[in-house]
XYZ file of C-alpha atoms in Angstrom:
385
model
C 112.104 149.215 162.206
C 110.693 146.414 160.076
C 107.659 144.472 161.278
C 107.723 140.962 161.201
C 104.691 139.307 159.598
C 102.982 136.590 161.232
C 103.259 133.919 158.980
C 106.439 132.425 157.638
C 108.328 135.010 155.785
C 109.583 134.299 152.460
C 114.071 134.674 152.477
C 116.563 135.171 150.167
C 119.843 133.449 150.825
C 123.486 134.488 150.755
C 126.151 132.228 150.757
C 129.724 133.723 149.613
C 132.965 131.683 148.897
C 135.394 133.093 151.130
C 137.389 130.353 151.073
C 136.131 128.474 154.030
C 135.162 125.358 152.445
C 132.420 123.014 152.313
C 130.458 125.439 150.593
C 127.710 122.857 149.780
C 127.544 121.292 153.338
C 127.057 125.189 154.452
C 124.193 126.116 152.258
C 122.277 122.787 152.993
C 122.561 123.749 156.660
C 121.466 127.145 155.812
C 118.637 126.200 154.353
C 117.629 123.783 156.901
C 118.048 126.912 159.802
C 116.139 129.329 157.328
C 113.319 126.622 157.532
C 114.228 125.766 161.047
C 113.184 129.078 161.959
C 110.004 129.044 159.902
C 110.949 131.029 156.467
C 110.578 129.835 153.180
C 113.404 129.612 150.606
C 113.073 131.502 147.470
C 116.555 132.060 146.206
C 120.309 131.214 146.898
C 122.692 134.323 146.155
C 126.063 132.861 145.897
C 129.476 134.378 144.533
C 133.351 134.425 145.553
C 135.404 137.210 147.038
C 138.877 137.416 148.214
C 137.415 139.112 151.557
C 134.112 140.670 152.940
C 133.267 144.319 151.736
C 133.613 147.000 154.402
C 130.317 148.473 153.862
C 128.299 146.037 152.612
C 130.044 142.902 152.739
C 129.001 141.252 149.468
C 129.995 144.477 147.440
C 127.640 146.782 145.419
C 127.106 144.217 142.466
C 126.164 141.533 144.679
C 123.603 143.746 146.652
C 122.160 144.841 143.414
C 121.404 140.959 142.182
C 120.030 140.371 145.809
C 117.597 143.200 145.142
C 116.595 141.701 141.889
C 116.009 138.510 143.625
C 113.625 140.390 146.157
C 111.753 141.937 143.590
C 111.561 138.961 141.528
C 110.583 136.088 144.204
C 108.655 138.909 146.249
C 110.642 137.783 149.262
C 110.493 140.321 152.542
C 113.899 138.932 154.203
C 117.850 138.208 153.251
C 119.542 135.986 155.088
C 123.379 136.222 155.312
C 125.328 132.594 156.066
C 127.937 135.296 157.611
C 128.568 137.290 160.608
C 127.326 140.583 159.962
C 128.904 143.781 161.296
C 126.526 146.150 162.720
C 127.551 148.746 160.072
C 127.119 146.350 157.105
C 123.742 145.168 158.531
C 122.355 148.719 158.368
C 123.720 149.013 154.987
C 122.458 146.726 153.336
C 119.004 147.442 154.820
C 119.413 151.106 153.513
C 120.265 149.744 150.184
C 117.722 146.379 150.213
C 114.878 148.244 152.053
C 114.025 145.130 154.070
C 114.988 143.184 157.009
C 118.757 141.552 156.651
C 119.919 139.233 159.445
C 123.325 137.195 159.751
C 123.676 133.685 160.688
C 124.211 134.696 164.548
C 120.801 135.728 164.221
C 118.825 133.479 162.501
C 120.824 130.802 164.994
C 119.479 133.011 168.401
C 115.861 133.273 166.529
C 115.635 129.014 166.421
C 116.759 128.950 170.009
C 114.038 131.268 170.938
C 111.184 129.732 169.238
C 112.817 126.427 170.576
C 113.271 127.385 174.647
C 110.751 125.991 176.980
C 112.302 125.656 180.198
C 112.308 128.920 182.310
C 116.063 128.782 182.597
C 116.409 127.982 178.668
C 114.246 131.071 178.084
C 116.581 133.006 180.378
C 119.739 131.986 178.262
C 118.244 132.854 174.934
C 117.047 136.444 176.137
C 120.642 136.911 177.511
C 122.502 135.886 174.232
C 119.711 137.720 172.456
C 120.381 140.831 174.274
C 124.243 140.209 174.021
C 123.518 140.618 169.866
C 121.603 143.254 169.995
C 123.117 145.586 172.049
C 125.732 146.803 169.043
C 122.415 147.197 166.824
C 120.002 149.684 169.015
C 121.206 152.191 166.626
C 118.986 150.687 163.608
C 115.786 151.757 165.999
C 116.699 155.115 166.795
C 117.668 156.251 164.163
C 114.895 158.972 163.446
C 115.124 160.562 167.030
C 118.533 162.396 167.802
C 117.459 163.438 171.608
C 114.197 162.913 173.668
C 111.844 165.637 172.774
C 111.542 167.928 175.703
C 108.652 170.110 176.979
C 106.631 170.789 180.153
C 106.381 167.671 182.079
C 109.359 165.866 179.642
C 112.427 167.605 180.228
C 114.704 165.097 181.350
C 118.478 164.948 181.790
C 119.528 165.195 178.139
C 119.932 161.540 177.292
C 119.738 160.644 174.136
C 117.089 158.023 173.457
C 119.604 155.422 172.420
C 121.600 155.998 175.797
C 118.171 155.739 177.421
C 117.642 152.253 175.887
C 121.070 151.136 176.318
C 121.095 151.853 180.056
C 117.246 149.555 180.086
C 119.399 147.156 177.848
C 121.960 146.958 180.110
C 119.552 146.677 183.520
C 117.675 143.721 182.217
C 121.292 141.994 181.479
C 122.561 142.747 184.854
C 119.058 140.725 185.873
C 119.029 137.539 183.872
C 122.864 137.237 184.754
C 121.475 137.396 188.608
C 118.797 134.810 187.791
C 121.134 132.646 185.666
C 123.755 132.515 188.723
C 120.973 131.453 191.357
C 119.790 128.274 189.039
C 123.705 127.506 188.305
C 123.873 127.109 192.327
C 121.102 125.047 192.135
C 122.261 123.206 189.732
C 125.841 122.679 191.298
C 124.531 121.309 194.165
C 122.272 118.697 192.611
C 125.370 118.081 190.756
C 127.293 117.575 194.163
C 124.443 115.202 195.225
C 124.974 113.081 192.296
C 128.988 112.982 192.989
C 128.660 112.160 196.461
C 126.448 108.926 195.718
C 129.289 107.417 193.140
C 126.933 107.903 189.992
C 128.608 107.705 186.405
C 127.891 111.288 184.559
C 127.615 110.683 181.176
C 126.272 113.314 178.570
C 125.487 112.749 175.260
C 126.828 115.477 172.775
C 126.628 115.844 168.840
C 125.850 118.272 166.290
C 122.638 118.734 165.905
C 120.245 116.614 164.607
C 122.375 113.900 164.982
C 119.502 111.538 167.055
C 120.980 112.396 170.405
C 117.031 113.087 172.071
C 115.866 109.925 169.681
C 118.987 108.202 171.330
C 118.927 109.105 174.711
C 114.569 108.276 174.642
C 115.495 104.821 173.308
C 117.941 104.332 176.046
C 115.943 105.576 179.416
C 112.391 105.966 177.779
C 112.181 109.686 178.756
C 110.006 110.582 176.223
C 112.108 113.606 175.728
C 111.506 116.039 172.694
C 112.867 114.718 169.432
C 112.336 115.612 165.581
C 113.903 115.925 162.395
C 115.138 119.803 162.942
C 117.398 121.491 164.211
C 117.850 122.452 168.214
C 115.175 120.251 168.510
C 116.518 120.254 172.178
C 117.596 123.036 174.210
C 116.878 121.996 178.177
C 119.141 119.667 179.496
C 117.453 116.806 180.872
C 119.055 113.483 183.032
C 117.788 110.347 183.823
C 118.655 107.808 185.979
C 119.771 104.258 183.763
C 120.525 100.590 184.825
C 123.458 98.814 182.848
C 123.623 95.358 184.752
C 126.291 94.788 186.053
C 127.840 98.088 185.870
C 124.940 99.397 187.881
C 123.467 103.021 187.485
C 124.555 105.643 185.725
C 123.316 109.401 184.954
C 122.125 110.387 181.530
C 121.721 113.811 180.213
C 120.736 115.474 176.793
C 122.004 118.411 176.050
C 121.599 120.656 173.378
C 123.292 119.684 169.861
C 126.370 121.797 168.442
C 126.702 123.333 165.188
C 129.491 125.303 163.262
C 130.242 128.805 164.224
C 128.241 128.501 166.999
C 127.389 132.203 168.252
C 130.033 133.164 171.619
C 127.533 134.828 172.900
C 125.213 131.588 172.763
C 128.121 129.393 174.564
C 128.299 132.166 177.048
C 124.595 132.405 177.850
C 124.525 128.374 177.933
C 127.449 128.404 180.402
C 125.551 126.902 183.030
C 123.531 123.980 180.509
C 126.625 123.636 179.159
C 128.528 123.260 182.413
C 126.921 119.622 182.812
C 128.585 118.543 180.052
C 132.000 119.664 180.901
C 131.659 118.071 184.379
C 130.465 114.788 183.051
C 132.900 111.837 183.536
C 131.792 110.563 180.234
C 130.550 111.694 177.121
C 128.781 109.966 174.400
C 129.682 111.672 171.154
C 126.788 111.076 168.588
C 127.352 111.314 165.182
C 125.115 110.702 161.950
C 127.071 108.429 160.356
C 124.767 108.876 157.186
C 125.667 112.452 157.020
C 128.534 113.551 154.048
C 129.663 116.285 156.097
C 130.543 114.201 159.478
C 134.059 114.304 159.892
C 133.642 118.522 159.386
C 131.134 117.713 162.093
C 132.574 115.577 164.501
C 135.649 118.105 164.409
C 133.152 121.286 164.865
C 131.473 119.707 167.874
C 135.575 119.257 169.735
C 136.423 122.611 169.229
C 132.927 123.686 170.849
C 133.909 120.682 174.039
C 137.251 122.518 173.968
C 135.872 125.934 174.177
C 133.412 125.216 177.162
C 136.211 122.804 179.137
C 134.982 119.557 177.902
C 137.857 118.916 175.666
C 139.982 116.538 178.357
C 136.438 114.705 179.021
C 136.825 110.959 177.801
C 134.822 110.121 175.107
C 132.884 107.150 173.013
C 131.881 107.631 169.529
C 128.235 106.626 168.593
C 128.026 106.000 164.999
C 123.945 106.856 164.752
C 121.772 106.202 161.621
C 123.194 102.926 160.405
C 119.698 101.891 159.135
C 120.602 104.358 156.826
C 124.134 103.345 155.576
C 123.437 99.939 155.202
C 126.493 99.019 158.347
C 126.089 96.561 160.671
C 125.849 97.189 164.205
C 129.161 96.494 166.173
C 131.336 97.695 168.885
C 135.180 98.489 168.111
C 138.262 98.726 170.606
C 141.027 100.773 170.542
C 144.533 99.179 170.796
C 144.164 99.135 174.512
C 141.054 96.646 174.351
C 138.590 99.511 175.198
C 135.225 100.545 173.505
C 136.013 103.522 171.485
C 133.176 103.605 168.652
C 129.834 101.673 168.529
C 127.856 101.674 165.544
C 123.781 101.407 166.062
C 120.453 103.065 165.058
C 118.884 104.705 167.834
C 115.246 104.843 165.568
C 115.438 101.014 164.910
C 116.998 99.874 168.313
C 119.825 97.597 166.532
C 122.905 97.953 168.199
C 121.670 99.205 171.756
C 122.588 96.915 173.455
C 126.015 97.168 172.569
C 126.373 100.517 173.636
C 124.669 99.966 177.093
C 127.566 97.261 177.575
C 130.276 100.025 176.572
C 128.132 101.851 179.382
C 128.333 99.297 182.543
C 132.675 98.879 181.816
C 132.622 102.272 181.887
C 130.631 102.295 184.946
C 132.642 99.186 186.704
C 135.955 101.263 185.336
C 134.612 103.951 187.612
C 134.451 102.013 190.609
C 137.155 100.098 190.693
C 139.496 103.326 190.210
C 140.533 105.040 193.306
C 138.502 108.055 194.815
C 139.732 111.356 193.845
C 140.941 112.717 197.584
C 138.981 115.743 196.840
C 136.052 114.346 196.475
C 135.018 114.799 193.323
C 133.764 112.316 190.050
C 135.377 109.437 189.977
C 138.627 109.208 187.714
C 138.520 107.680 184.104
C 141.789 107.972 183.224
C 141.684 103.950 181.777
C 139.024 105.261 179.068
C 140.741 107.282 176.364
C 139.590 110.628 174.819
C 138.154 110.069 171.198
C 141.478 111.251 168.995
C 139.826 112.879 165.633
């Protein structure tokens, strides 16, 4: 197998037009995950096809330019904006005679560089096991059966059934792990419920300033940069909105585009708090061209985990950048569906903390679900995009 080095590893990136769009928007936010994950960028490989090569997905021309821009830039890694097949993937590493990885990948490599909690660490090994289970094949490659001998004779198993059956014990584990924090987690949840506390979450794609919001709000001190998955751990706080009295606030890690299944499945249980929250706050960087793409690839994720039904406010983020003023708007009903502030300057927070306490005194005046769960919001509409 190829070796990693230990310092950043200089990348060669392939972006094809396969008619999905946004092409631009795509390759910026490759490059930013390339870096993300601590490569350097020494080329962009671009080109059009109708559909993906069998074999090698970008088709024996293509492959032959990326090798020239190996040689040339002395790079040690490709990077594929694409969802690689197992079979392609060992392809093109025949043919390339370095390391390839797909955007799955690269995706699952951030998150593990970025976990810190032990559960978060859990999730990533899970997803990261998930991947790699199709691929054991590109390590055993040079061994057909386990060599035998006096003292080594085993049952026959072939070395990759060996490591698929270890594969497959240590999955069996974290899933057992995973399920004994969800319980945890459920009842703190239940806790929570049974006091009358508004849930809200704040969701986003990533990097849209939902730890920079949610620090400027409750004064966490939470984790926030200018990267992506800056945050991965969920983490709530307890916040006073006058008259609308406390609510819960969590921060949960940011969305993205083709988000890896296997990454939404792992997550199930961080992911879990937002589709139980009675409220989400749906940040968006407003100085960002790609937003609306955005804003719609963060509601198909909500859909995909259960959030989809969950009410919703828009929080136009980064005006400091767009030159807007801060303001609050209603919908026709007279309720706060969009407020526009900078969480990094401050201007506008207190806007959103009033959208915050009606929603709170919304909650209490409705009646209490009979079984005995978060209190209905059915007078605060879903976010229609």
């Amino acid at each position: 197998m190829f070796e990693r080095p230990a310092s950043g590893e200089r990348a060669v990136l392939v972006q094809l037009d396969l008619n999905q769009g946004a092409l631009d928007e795509r390759l910026s936010e490759l490059r930013l995950l390339a870096v993300s994950a601590g490569a350097s960028v020494e080329a962009v490989i671009g080109g059009r096809r109708a559909k993906p090569d069998p074999a090698l997905f970008a088709g024996r021309g293509k492959v032959d330019e990326i090798a020239e821009a190996l040689r040339v830039h002395d790079a040690d890694l490709v990077i594929f904006n694409h969802a690689l097949s197992p079979a392609q993937q060992r392809n093109l590493e025949r043919s390339l005679e370095c390391r390839v990885i797909d955007r799955t990948a690269l995706i699952l490599d951030i998150f593990a560089q970025r976990a810190r909690s032990h559960e978060g660490k859990l999730q990533v090994e899970l997803a990261q096991l998930d991947h790699l289970s199709t691929r054991l094949v590109r390590g055993w490659t040079h061994l057909e059966r386990q060599k035998g001998g006096i003292g080594l004779r085993g049952p026959g198993e072939t070395q990759l059934e060996t490591d698929r059956r270890l594969l497959g014990m240590r999955v069996r584990t974290l899933k057992e792990r995973l399920a004994r924090i969800e319980k945890q987690r459920r009842v703190r949840r239940r806790g929570r419920l049974g006091r009358g506390v508004l849930s809200v979450s704040l969701v986003g794609y990533t990097n849209a300033g939902k730890s920079t919001l949610f620090n400027a709000l409750t004064k966490a001190g939470a984790y926030a940069a200018d990267q992506l998955f800056a945050t991965l751990d969920t983490t709530s706080r307890r916040l006073y909105v006058g008259e609308g009295g406390n609510v819960v606030l969590s921060d949960t890690v940011g969305f993205i585009r083709d988000l890896p299944h296997s990454l939404v499945a792992a997550f199930h249980s961080t992911l879990e708090e937002t589709a139980s929250a009675d409220l989400l706050l749906h940040v968006v960087d407003a100085a960002s061209e790609d937003r609306e793409a955005q804003v719609d690839a963060v509601n198909r994720v909500l859909v995909e985990i259960g959030a989809g039904d969950v009410p919703q406010i828009m929080v136009m983020n980064k005006i400091d950048l767009t030159q807007a003023e801060a303001a609050a708007n209603r919908d026709e009903y007279g309720k706060i569906d969009r407020v526009f502030l900078s969480a990094r300057t401050g201007e506008g927070l207190g806007l959103l903390r009033d959208a915050l306490a009606e929603a709170a005194r919304a909650a209490a005046a409705a009646p209490e679900d009979p079984a005995g769960s978060s209190p209905n919001l059915t007078d605060i509409d879903p976010i229609q995009t």
